[in-house]
Coordinates of C-alpha atoms and ligand atoms in Angstrom, one line a residue:
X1 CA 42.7 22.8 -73.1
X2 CA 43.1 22.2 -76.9
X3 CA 40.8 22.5 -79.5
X4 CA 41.1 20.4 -82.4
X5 CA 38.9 20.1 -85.8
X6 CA 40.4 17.4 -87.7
X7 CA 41.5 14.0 -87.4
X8 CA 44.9 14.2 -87.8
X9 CA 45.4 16.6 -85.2
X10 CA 43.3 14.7 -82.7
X11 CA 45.9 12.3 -83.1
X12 CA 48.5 14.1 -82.5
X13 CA 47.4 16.1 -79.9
X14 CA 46.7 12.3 -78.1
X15 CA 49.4 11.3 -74.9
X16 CA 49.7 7.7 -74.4
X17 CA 47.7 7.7 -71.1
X18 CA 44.1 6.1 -69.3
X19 CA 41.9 7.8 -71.7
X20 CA 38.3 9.0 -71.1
X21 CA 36.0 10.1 -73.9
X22 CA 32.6 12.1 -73.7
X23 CA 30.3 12.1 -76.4
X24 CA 28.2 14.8 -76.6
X25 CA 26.0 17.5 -79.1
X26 CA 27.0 20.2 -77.1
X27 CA 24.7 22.9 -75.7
X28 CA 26.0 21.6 -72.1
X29 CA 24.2 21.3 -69.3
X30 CA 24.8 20.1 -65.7
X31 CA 24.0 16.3 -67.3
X32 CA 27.6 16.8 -69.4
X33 CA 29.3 18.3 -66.9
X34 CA 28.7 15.9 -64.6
X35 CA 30.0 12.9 -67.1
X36 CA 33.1 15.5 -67.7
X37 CA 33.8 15.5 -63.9
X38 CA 33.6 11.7 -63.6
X39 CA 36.0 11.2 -66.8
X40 CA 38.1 13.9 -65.3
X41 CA 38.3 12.0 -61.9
X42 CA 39.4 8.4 -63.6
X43 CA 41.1 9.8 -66.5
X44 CA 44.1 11.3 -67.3
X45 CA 43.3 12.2 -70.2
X46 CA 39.8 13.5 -71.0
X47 CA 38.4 13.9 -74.3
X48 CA 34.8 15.4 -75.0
X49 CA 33.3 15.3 -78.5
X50 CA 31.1 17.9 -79.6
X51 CA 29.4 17.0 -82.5
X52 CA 25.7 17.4 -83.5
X53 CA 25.6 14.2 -85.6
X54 CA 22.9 14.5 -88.4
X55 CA 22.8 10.9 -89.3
X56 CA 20.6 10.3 -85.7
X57 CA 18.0 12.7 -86.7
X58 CA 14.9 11.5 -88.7
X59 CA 13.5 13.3 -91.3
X60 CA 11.0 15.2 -89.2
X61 CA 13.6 15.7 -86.0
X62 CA 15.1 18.7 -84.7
X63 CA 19.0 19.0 -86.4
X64 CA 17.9 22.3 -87.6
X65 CA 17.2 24.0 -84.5
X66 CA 19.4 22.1 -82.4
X67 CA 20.8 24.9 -80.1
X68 CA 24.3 25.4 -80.7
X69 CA 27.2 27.8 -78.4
X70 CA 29.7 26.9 -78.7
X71 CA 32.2 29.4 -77.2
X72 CA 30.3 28.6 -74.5
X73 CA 30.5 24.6 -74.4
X74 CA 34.2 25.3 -74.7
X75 CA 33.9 27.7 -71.5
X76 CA 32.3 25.3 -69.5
X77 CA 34.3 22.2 -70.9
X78 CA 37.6 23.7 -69.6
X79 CA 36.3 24.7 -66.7
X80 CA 35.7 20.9 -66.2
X81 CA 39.2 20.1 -66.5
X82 CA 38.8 18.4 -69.9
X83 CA 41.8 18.6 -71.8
X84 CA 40.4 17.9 -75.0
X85 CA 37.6 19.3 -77.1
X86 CA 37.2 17.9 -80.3
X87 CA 34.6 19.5 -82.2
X88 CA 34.4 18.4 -85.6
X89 CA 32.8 19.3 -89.0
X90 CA 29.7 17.2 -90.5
X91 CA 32.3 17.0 -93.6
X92 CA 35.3 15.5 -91.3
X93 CA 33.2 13.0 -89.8
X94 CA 30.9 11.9 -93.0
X95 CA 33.6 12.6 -95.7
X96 CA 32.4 12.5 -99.5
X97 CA 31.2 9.0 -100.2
X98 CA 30.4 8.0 -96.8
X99 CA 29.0 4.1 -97.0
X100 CA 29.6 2.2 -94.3
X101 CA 27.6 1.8 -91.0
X102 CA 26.8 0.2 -87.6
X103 CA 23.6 -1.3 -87.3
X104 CA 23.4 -2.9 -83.6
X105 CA 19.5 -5.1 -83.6
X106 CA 17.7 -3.1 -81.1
X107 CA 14.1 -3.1 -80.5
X108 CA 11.1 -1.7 -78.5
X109 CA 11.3 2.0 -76.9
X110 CA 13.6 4.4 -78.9
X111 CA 14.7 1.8 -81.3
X112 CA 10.9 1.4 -82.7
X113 CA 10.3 5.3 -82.1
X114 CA 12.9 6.8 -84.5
X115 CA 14.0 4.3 -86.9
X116 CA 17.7 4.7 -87.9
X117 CA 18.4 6.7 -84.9
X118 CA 20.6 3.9 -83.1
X119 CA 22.0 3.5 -86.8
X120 CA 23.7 7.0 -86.5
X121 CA 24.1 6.6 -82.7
X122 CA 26.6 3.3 -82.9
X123 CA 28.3 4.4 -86.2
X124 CA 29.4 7.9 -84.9
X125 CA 30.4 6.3 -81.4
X126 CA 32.3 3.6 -83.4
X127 CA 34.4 6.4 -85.4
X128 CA 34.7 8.6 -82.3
X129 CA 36.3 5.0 -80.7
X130 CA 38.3 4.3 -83.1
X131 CA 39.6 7.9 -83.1
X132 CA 40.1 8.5 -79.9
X133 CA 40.7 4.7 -78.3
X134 CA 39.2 5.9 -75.0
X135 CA 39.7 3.5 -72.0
X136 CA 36.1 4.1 -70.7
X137 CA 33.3 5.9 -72.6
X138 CA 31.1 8.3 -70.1
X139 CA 27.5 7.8 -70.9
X140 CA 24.0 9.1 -69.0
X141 CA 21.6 7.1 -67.7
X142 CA 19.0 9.4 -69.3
X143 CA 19.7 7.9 -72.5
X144 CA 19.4 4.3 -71.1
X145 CA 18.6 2.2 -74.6
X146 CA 21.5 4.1 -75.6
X147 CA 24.0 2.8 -73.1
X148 CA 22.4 -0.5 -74.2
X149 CA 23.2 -0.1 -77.7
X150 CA 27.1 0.8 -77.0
X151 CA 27.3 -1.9 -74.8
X152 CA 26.1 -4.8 -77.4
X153 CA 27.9 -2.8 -80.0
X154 CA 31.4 -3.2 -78.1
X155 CA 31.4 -6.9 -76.9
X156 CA 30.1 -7.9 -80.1
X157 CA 32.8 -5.8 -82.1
X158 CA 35.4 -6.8 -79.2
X159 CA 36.2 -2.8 -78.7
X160 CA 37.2 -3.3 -75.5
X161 CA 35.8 0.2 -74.4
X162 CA 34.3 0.4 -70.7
X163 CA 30.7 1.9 -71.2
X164 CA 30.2 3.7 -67.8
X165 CA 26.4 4.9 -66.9
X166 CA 26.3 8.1 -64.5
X167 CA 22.9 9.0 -63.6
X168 CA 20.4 11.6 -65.1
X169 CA 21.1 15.2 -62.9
X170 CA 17.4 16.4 -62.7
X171 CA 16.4 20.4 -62.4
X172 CA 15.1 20.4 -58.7
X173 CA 11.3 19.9 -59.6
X174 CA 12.1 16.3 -60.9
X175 CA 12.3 17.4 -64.5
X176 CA 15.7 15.5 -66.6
X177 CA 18.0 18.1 -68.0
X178 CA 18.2 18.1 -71.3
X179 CA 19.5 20.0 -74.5
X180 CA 15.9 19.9 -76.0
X181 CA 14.6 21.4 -72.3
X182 CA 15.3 25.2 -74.2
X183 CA 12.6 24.6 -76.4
X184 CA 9.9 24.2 -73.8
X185 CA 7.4 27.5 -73.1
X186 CA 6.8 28.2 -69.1
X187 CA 3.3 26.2 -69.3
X188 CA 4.8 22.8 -71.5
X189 CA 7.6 22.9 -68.9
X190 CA 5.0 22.6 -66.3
X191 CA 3.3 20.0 -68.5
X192 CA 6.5 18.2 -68.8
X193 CA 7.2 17.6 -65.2
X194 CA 4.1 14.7 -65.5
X195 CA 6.9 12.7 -67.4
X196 CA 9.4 12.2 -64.4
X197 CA 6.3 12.2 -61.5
X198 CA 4.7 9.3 -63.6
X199 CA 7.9 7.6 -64.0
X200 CA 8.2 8.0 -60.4
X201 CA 5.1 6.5 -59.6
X202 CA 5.1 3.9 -61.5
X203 CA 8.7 2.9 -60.3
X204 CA 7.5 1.4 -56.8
X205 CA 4.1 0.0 -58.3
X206 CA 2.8 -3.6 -58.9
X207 CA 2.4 -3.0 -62.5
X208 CA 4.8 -0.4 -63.7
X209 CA 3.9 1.0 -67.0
X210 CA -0.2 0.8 -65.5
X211 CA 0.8 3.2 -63.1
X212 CA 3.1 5.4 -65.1
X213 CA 0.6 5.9 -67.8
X214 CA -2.2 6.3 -65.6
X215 CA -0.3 9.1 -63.9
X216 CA 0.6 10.9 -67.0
X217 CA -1.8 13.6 -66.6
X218 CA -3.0 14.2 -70.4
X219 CA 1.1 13.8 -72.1
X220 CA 0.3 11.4 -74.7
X221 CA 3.7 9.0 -74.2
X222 CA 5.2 7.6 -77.5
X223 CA 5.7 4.9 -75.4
X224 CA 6.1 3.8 -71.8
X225 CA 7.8 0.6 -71.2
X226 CA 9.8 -1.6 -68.9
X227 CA 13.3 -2.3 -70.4
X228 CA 16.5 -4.6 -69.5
X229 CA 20.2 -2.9 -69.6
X230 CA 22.4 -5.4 -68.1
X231 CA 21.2 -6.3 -64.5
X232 CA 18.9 -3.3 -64.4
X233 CA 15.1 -3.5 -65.1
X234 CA 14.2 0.1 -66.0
X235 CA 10.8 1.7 -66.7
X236 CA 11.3 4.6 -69.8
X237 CA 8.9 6.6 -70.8
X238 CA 9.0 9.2 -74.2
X239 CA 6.4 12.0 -75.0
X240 CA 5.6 14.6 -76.6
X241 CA 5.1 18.0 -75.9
X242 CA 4.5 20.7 -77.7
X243 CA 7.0 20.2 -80.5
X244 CA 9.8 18.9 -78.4
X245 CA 10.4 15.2 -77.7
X246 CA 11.3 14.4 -74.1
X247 CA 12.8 11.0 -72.8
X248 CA 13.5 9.4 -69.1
X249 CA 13.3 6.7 -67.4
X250 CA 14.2 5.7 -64.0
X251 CA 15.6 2.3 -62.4
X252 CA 13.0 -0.3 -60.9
X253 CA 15.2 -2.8 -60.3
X254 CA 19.4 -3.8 -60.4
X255 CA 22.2 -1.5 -61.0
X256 CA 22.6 -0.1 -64.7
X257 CA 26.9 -0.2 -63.6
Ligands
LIG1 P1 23.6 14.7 -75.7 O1 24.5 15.9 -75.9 O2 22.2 15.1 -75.4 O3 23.8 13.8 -76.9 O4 24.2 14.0 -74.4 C1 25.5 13.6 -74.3 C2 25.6 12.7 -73.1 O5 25.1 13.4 -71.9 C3 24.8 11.4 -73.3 O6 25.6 10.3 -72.7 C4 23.6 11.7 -72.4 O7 23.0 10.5 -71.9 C5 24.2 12.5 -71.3 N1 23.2 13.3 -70.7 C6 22.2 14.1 -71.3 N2 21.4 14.6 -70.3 C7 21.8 14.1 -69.1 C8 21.3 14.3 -67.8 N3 20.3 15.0 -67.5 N4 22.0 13.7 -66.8 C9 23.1 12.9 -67.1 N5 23.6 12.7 -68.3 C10 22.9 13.3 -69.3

């Protein structure tokens, strides 16, 4: 495996082959390693981005204490089989005079939560395209509205990119893994299980987001709403607690593909 910090030697270091790119912000987990596996199985090439982009934090989000290791990322990313780890600076990616950006029309759920977050989220997925040309972009379920958001950003650009969905990898208890899970004391883990066991039982009920919300045992949800990715109906939820911000969702209907 190669690591590479700027462009040119991305590049470079590129072989004319099926191409598969992860996106990530690092601090792996199970979740990455799982979209690593699948790009590694399809690919041959595989390229995983590690890149904590500030431009999709808000204001008030977490950038600063985003957890960051990464001699270990790199570890467990080559144990995966990927052959390339690009890991960029904030000043390679958003060079001096930085002005130009992608801003796909999304609304309801995370779109309406964090304003600007899909901003950074389609620009820095456009550049990290256009770098790499990857045949098929690995994304996770967990981040649903996101795979949404690529998907209208790349038929109505014409990127010709294959936006692949692989679905959330859950702790055992139920509860999504997630970067942001390190922040979480013993007790607001506990709380935070309530997220995936409403989700859960609102997925079978008559009136989804009644039954989600009812079952949310004192989390108070950002939101909790039904939304459409492709042929899939899915029913997302976000709340907060303590000071972290959790998301998931889980399919009610279709196949998110
Ligand atoms: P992040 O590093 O949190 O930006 O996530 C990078 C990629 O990993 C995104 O496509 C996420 O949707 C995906 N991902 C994060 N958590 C999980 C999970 N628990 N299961 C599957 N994929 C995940």
């Amino acid at each position: 495996m190669k690591v590479v910090r700027t462009t040119t030697e991305l590049r470079l270091a590129l072989p004319d082959a099926r191409r598969g790119l992860v996106p990530t912000m690092g601090a792996f987990h199970e979740g990455h390693l799982s979209l690593m596996r699948a790009a590694r199985a399809e690919c041959q090439t595989v390229v995983v981005s590690l890149f904590v982009n500030p431009t999709q934090f808000g204001a008030h989000d977490d950038l600063a204490r985003y957890p960051r290791d990464e001699d270990r990322d790199v570890r467990l990313a080559e144990a995966a089989g990927v052959d390339i780890l690009f890991a960029p600076s904030a000043r390679q990616m958003y060079p001096e005079g930085f002005a130009t950006w992608v801003d796909v029309e999304a609304t309801g759920g995370e779109a309406s939560a964090r304003p600007g977050h899909f901003r950074g989220v389609a620009t820095i997925c456009l550049k990290l395209f256009n770098l790499v040309r990857p045949d098929v972009a690995f994304f996770g379920q967990k981040d649903a509205q996101q795979v949404a958001v690529l998907r209208r950003m790349v038929r109505d650009l014409d990127l010709g990119v294959h936006i692949r969905a692989l679905p959330t990898v859950r702790d055992p208890d139920g509860l999504a893994l997630s970067s942001r899970n390190s922040y979480l004391s013993d007790s607001e883990r506990q709380q935070a299980l309530a997220l995936p066991r409403a989700l859960e039982a609102g997925r079978s009920a008559a009136d989804p987001v009644a039954a989600a919300r009812a079952a949310l045992n004192g989390l108070e949800p950002d939101y909790v709403e039904l939304l459409r990715v492709g042929d899939a109906t899915l029913l997302t939820a976000a709340a907060q607690v303590g000071s972290t911000r959790l998301i998931d969702n889980v399919v009610v209907e279709g196949d998110l593909g």
